[in-house]
Coordinates of C-alpha atoms in Angstrom, one line a residue:
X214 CA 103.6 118.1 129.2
X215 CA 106.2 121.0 128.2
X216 CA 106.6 122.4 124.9
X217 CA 110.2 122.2 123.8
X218 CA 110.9 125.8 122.5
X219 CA 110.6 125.7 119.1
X220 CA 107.1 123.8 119.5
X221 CA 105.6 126.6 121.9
X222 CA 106.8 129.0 118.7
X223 CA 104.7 127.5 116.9
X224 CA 102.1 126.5 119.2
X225 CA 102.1 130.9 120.3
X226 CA 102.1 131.9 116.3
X227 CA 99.2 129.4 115.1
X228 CA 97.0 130.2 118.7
X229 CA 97.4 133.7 118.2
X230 CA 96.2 134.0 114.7
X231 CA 92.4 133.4 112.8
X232 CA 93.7 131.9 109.5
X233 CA 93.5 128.5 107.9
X234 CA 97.5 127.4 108.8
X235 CA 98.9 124.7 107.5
X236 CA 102.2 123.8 110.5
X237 CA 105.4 122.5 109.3
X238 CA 107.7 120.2 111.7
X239 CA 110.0 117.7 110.8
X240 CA 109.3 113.9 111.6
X241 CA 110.3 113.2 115.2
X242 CA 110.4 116.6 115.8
X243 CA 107.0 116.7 117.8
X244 CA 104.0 118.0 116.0
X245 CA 101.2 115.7 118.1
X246 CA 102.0 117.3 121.2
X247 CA 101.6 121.0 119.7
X248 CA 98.3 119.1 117.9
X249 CA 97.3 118.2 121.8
X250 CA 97.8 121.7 123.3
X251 CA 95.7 123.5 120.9
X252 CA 93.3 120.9 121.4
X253 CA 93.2 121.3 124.8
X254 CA 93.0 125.2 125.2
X255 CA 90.2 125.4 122.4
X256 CA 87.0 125.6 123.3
X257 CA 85.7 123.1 120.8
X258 CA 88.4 121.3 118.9
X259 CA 88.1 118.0 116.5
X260 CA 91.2 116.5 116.0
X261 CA 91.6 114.3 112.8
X262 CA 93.4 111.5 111.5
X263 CA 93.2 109.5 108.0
X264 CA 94.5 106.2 109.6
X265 CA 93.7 103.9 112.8
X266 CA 97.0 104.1 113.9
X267 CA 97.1 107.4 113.7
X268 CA 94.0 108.3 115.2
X269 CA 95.0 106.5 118.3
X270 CA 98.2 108.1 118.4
X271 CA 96.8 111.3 118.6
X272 CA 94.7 110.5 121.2
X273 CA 96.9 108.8 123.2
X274 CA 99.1 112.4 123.0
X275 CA 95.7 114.4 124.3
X276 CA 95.5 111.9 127.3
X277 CA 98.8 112.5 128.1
X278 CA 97.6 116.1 128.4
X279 CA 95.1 114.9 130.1
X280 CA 91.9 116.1 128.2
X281 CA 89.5 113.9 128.5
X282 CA 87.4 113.3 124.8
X283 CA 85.6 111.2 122.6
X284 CA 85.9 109.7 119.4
X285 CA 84.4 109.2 116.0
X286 CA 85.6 106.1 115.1
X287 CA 84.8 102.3 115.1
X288 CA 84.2 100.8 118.6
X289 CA 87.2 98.6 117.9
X290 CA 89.4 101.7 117.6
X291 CA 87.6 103.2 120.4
X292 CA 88.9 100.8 122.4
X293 CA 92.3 101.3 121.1
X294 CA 92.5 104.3 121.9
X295 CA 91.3 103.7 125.7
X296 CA 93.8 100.7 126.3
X297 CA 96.9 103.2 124.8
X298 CA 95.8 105.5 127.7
X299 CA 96.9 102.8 130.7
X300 CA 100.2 104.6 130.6
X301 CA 98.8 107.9 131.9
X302 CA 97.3 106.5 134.9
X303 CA 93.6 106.4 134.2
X304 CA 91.2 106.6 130.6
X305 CA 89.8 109.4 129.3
X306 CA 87.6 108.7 126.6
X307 CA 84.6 110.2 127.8
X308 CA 81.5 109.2 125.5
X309 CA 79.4 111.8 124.1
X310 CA 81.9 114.6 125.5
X311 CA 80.3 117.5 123.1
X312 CA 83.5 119.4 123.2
X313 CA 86.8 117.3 122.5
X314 CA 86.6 114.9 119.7
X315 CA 89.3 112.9 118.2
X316 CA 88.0 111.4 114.8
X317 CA 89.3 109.5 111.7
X318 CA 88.2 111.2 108.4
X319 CA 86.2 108.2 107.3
X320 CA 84.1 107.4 110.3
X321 CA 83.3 111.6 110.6
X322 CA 82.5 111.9 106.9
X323 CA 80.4 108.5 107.1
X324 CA 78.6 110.1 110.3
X325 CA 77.7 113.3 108.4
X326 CA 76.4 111.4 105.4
X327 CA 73.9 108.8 107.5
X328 CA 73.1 111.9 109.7
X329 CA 74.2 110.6 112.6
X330 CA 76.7 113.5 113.5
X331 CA 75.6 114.4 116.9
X332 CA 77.2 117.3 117.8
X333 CA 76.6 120.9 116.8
X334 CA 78.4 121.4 113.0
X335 CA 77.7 125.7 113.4
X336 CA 80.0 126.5 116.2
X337 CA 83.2 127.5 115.7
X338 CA 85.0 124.9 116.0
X339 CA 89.3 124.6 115.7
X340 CA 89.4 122.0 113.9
X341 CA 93.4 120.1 113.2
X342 CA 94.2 118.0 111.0
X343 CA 97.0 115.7 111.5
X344 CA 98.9 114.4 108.1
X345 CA 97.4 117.4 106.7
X346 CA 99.7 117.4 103.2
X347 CA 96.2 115.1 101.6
X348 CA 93.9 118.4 102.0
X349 CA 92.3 119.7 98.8
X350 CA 89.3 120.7 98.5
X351 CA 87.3 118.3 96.2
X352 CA 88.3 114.9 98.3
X353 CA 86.9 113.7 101.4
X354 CA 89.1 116.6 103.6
X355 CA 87.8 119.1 102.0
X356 CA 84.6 117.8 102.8
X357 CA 85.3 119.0 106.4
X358 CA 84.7 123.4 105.1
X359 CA 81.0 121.8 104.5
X360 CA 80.3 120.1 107.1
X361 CA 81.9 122.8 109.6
X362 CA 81.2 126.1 108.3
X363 CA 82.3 128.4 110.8
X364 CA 85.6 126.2 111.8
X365 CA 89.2 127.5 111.3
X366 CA 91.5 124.7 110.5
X367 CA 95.0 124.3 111.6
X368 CA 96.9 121.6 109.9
X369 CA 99.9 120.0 110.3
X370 CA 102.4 117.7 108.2
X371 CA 106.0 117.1 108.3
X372 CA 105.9 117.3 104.0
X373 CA 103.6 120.4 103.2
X374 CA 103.2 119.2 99.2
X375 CA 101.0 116.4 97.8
X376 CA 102.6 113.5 95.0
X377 CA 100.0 114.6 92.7
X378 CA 101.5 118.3 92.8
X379 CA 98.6 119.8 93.9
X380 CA 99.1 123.1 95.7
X381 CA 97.9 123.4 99.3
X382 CA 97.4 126.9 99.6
X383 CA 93.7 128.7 99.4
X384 CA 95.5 130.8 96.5
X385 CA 95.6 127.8 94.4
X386 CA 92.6 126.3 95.2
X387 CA 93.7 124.7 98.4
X388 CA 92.8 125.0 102.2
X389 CA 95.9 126.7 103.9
X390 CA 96.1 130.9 104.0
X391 CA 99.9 130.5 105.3
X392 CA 102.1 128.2 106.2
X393 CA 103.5 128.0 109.7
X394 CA 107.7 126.9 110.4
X395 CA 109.6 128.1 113.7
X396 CA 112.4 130.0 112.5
X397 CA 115.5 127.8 113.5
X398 CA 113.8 125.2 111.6
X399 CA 113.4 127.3 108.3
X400 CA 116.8 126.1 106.7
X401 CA 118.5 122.8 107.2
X402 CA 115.9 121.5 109.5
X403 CA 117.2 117.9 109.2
X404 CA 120.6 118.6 110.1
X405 CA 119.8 121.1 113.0
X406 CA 117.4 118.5 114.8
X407 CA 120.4 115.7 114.8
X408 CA 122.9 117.9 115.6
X409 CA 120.4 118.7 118.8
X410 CA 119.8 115.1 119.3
X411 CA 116.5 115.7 118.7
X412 CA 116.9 112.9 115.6
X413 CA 119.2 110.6 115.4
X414 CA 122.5 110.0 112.5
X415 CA 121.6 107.9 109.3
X416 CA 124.1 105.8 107.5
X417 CA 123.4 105.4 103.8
X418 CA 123.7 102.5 101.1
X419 CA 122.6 102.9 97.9
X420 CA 122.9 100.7 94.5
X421 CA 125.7 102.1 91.7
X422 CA 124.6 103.1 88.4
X423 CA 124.2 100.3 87.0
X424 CA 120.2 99.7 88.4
X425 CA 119.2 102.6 85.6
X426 CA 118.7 99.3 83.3
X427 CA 117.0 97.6 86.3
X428 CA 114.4 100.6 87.2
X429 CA 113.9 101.4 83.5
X430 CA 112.4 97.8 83.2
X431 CA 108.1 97.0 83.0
X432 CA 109.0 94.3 86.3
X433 CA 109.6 95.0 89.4
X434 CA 113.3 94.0 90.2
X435 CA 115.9 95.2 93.1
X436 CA 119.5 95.6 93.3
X437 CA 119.7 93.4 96.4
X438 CA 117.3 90.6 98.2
X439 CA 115.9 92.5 101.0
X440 CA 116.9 89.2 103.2
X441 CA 120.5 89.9 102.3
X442 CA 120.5 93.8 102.8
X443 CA 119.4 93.2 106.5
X444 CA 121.7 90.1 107.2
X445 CA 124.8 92.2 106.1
X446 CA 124.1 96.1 107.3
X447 CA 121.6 95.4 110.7
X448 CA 121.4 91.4 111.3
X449 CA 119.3 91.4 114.4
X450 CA 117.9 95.0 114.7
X451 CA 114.3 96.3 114.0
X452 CA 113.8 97.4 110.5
X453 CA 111.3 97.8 108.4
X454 CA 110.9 96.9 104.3
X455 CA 108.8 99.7 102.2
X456 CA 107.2 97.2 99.3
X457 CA 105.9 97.9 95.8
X458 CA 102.7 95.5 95.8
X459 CA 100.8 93.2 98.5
X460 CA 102.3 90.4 96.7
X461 CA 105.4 91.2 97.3
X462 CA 105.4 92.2 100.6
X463 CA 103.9 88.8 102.0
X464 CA 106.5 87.0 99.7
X465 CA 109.4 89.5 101.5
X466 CA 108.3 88.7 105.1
X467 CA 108.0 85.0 104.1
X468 CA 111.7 85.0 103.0
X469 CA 112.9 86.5 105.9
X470 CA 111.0 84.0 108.3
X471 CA 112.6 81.1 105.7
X472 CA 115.6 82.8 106.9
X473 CA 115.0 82.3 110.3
X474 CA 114.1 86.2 111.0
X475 CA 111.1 86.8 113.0
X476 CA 108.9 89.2 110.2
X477 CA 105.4 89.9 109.5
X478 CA 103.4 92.0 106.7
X479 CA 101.3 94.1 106.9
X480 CA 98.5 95.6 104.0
X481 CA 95.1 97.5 103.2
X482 CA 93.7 94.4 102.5
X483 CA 93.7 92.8 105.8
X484 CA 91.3 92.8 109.1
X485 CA 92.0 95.8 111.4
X486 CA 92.6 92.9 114.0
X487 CA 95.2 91.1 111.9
X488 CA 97.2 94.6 111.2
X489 CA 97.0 95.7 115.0
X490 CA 98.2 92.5 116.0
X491 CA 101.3 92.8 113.4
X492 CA 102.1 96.4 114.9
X493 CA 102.1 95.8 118.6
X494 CA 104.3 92.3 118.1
X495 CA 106.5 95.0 116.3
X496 CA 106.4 97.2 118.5
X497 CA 106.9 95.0 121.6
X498 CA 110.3 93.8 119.9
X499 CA 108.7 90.3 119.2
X500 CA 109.3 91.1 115.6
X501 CA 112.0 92.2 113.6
X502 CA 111.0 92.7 110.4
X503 CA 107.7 94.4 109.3
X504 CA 106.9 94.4 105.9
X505 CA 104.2 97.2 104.3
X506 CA 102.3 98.7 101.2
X507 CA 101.8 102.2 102.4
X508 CA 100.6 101.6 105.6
X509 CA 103.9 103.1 107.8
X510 CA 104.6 106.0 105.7
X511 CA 102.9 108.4 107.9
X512 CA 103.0 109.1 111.1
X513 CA 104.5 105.3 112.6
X514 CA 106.3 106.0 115.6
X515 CA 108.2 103.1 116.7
X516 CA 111.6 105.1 117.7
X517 CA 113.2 101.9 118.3
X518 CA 113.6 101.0 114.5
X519 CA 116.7 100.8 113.5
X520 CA 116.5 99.8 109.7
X521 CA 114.5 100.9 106.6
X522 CA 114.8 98.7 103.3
X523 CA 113.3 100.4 100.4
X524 CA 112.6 97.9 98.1
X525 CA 110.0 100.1 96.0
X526 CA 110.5 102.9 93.4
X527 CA 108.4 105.7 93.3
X528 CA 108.9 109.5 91.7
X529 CA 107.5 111.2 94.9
X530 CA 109.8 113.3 96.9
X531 CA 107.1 113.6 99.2
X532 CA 106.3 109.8 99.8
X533 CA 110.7 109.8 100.1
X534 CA 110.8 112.0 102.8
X535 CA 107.9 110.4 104.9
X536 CA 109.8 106.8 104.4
X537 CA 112.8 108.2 105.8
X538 CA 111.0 110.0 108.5
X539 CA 110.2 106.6 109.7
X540 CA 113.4 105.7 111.4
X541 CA 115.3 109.2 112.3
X542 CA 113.6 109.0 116.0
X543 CA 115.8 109.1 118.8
X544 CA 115.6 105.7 121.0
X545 CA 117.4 104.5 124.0
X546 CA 120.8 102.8 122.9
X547 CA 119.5 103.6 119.5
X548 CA 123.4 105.0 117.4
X549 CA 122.0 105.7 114.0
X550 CA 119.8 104.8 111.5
X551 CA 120.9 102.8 108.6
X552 CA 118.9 103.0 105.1
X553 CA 119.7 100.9 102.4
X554 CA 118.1 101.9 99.5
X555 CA 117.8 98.7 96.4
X556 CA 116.3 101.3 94.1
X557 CA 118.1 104.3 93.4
X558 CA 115.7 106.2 95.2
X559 CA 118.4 108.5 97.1
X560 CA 120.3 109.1 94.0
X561 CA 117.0 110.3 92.8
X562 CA 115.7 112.6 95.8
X563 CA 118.6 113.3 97.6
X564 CA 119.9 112.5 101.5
X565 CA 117.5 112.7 103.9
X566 CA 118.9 115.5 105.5
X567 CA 119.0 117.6 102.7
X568 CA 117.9 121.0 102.6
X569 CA 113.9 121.6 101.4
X570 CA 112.5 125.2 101.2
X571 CA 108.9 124.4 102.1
X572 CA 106.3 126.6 100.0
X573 CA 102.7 125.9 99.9
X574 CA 101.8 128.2 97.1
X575 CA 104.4 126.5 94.8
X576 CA 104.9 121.9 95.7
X577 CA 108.7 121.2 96.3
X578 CA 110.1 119.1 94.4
X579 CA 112.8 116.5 94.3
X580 CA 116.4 118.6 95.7
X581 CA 118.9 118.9 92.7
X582 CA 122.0 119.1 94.8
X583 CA 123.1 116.1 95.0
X584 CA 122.4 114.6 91.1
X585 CA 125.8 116.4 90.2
X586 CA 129.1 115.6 91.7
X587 CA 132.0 116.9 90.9
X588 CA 135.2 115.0 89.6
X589 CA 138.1 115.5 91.8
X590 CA 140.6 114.1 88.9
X591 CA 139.3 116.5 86.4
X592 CA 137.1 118.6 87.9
X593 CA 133.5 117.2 85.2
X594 CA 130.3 117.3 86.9
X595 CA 128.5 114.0 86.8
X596 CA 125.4 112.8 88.0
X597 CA 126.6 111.3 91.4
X598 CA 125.1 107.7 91.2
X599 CA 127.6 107.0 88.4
X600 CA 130.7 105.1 89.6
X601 CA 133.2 106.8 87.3
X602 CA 133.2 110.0 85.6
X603 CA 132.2 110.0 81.9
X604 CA 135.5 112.3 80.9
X605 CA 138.3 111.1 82.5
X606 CA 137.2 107.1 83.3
X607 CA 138.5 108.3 87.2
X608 CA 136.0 106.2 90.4
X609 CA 133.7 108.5 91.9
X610 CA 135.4 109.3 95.1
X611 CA 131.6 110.1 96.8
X612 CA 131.6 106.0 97.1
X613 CA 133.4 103.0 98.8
X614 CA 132.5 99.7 97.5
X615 CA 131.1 97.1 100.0
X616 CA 130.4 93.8 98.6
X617 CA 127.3 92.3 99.6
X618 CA 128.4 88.9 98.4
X619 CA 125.2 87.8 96.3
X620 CA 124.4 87.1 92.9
X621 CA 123.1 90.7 93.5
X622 CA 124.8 94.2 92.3
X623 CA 127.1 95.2 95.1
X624 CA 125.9 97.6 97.1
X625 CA 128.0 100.9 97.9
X626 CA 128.0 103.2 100.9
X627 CA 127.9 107.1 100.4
X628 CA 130.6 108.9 102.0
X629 CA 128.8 111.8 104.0
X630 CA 131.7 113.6 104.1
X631 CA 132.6 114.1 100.6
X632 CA 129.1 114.6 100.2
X633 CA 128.9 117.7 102.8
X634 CA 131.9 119.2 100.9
X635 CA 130.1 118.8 97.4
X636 CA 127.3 120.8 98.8
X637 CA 128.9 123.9 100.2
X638 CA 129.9 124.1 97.0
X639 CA 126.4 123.9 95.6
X640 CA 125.2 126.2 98.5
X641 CA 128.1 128.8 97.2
X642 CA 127.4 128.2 93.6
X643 CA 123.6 128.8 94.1
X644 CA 124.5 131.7 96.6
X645 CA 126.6 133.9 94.0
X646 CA 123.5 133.0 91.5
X647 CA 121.2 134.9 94.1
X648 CA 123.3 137.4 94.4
X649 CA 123.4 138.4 91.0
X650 CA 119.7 138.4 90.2
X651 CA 118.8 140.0 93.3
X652 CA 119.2 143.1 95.8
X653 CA 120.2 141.4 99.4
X654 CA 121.3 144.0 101.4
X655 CA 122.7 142.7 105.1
X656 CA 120.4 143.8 108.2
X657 CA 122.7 143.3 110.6
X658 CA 125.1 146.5 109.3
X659 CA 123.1 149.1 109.6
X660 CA 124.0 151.7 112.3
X661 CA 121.8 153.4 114.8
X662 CA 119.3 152.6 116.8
X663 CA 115.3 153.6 116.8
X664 CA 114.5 155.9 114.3
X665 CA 117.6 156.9 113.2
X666 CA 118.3 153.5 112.3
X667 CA 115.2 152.9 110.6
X668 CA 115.4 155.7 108.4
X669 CA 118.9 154.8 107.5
X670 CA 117.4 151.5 106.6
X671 CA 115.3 153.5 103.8
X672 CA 118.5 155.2 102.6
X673 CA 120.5 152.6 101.9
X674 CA 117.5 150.5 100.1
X675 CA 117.3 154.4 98.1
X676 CA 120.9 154.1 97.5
X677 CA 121.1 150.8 95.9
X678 CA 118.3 151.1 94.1
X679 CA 120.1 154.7 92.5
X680 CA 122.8 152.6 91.9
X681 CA 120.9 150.0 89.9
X682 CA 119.8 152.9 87.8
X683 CA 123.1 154.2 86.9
X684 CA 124.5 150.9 85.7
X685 CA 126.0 149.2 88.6
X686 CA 125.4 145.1 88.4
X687 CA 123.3 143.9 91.6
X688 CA 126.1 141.7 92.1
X689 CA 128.7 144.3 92.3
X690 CA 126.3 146.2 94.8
X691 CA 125.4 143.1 96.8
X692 CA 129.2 143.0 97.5
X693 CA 129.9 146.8 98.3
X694 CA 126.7 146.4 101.0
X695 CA 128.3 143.5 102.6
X696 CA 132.1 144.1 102.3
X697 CA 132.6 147.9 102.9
X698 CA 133.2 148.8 106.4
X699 CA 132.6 152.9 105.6
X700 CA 129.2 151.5 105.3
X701 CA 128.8 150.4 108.8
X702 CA 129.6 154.0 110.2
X703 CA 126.7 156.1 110.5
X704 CA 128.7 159.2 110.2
X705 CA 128.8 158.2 105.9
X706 CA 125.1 158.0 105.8
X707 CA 124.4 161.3 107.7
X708 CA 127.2 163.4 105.8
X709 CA 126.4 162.2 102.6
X710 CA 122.4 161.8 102.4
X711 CA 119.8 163.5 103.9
X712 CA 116.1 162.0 104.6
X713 CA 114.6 163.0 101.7
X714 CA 116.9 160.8 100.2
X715 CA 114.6 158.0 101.9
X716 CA 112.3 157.9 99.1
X717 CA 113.8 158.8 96.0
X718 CA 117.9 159.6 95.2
X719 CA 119.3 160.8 92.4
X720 CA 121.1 158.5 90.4
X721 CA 124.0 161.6 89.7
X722 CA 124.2 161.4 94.0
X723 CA 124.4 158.0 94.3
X724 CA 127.2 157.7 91.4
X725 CA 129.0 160.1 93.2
X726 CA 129.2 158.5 96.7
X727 CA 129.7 155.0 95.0
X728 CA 132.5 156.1 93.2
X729 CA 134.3 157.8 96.0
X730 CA 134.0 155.1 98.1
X731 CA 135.9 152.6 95.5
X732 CA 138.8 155.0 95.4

């Protein structure tokens, strides 16, 4: 296989270093097949998963590289994994291989503790971690530094924060020296990825504000009936229902086959058999509808879904994003993606393309931009699942009823569009903040080349640093570095500075120049 461009980015910056990196990708952007090429230029690699599914996933993506490798799993999963290879022409599971090993967490921890680990725990060994957002060190991952003393670890996860809020990086008791993003990814990953048709488009529907009372209730209660959410926005596609309890989610897929929908469920409490079943009449199309309790959050890949119902609150941004993950792959004849929320849980985490600066040494949180909205009678920020503005009584333009026509609250669809327009506003609001709390002086101005442009670099950071000590407000220097043309002309720096100005300059110097410049 070939490595799209931003995955051999990655793939150069993680192969190339020593640390413990933790590799951030989008869902559906490709992480297993950067997983499978380090795995298959190591030396010695373990790749490991926390789930079944996953497991064989990953190595279903090393046979398609070709590596042949064991596993450390059940036999049942084993054999998974060797019937998911058919695809690539031949199996390569290769038992007792001491080199390439594709394990689940359980069945390698298990091993360990009955001693019947067979292979040599002291060499170094790269060891990657797929899902790798549930590493800390006093759980069952972090059992792995013990076991493997002399490994480096390379983990990857498309949501680089836990729910509990514990911090991933080694700083903060975690596992992960640095995190590890491609640069076009860094902002607005979401957006970029569909734009390149690397995910596809997402329509949105969401309850109004009047499911505060519902959510703020002891019981479990919904906008809509999950039955009628899929009858009226994706009647006869694939989708699947995210469900609060193992209760519910067998009474869910039971009122959808009432319906005459073809639906299964699928929870922790049920024989590996039963759930593999469930997933490949899913994923065959035989299926519709496949009801869960956290058992397709991560790492699913069925790209043909077309549908996610979440019928289930919950206050992690983290467990949000992976839900939405779910159905943003590209599939043949696949147009977009259609989420209808029956909890408020968009109004409460934001759309899933919103932008998320990923930081290991401090958990993101829940995006703020889209709580407010702005009025466009009267101009009063709001929070945005409202459906009129507090001040003025005027309808939040951000929404356009459709009725769902049940004894049900009527659902309403966002309007993406107002939506983008109330977030360059945030993006310039939050910008002109930075601005005046901090220096951000434009690299792309500075004149020269080689040396001469490097120590012009040093000037200018001189300059505005003078210029903070005589008085001037960051903000007002922020602007003068990006707006003044005299500044792009390396004749200015030259005749007015010399380079011991590089270090330290005057504040009386810098004054000076500033002030001649604004006349």
């Amino acid at each position: 296989m070939i490595l799209r461009d931003y995955q051999q980015e990655i793939f150069d910056d993680a192969w190339s270093q020593s640390s413990n990196d933790l590799v951030q990708l989008d869902t559906g952007a490709g992480k297993t097949p950067i997983e499978a090429a380090l795995f298959a230029k190591a030396e010695c690699a373990l790749l490991i998963a926390h789930r079944n599914v996953l497991m064989v996933q990953c190595s279903t993506m090393v046979a398609r590289f070709g590596v042949s490798h064991d596993t450390i799993s059940s036999e049942f999963t084993r054999r998974r994994c060797m019937a998911a290879h058919r695809p690539t022409g031949r199996n390569h599971i290769q038992r007792g291989h001491p080199d390439k090993l594709v394990a689940s967490i359980d069945s390698l921890v298990s091993h360990h503790r009955r001693s019947r680990l067979t292979l040599d725990r002291f060499r170094p060994w790269l060891i990657l971690i797929d899902e790798a957002h549930h590493v800390v060190h006093d759980n069952k991952w972090g059992q792995l530094c013990e076991i493997f003393p002399n490994a480096r670890f390379v983990g990857f996860t498309a949501t680089p924060g836990r729910m509990d809020g514990a911090s991933l990086s080694v700083r903060n008791g975690g596992l992960f020296d640095r995190l590890v993003q491609c640069a076009w990814l860094r902002d607005n990953s979401i957006k970029k990825l569909i734009a390149a048709g690397r995910l596809c488009g997402y329509s949105l529907y969401t309850p109004p504000s009047g499911l505060n009372r519902i959510i703020s209730r002891s019981e479990v209660e919904i906008a809509d009936s999950p039955v009628n959410a899929y009858q009226c926005y994706m009647s006869g596609q694939q989708a699947i229902v995210m469900c609060p309890a193992i209760k519910n989610a067998r009474e869910i897929a039971g009122q959808f086959r009432d319906a005459g929908i073809s639906a299964a469920s699928i929870s922790s409490d049920m024989a590996a058999t039963d759930v593999w079943r469930a997933i490949d009449e899913f994923s065959s199309g035989r299926i519709n509808v496949l009801c869960n309790v956290d058992m397709v959050g991560e790492g699913f890949d069925v790209p043909g879904v077309v549908g996610l119902i979440i019928a289930r609150v919950t206050q992690s941004f983290i467990m949000y994003r992976q839900w939405i993950g779910r159905i943003l792959r590209p599939a043949p004849g696949k147009i977009q993606a259609i989420i209808v929320d029956l909890v408020g849980a968009i109004s409460l985490h934001g759309e899933p393309d919103e932008n998320v600066v990923w930081d290991i040494d401090e958990p993101p949180k829940t995006p703020k931009t889209l709580r407010q909205a702005p009025c466009l009678a009267c101009g009063r920020w709001y929070p945005i699942r409202h459906s009129i503005c507090p001040d003025c009584g005027a309808e939040n333009a951000l929404h356009s009823v459709e009725v769902v026509g049940s004894h049900y609250v009527n659902m309403l669809r966002l309007d993406t569009g107002l939506i983008e327009q109330v977030r360059r506003d945030v993006r310039k609001a939050e910008r002109d903040a930075h601005l005046r709390r901090e220096l951000d002086l434009p690299t792309g101005t500075v004149p020269g080349t080689g040396l001469i442009r490097q120590m012009v670099t040093r000037v200018r950071l001189s300059f505005a640093n003078a210029l903070i000590d005589g008085g001037v407000p960051i903000y007002d220097i922020n602007i003068f570095f990006r707006d003044s043309e005299t500044l792009r002309n390396l004749n200015f720096w030259t005749k007015n500075f010399s380079q011991v100005h590089a270090n330290k300059m005057p504040t009386a110097l810098a004054m000076r120049v500033y002030k001649q410049c604004q006349k």
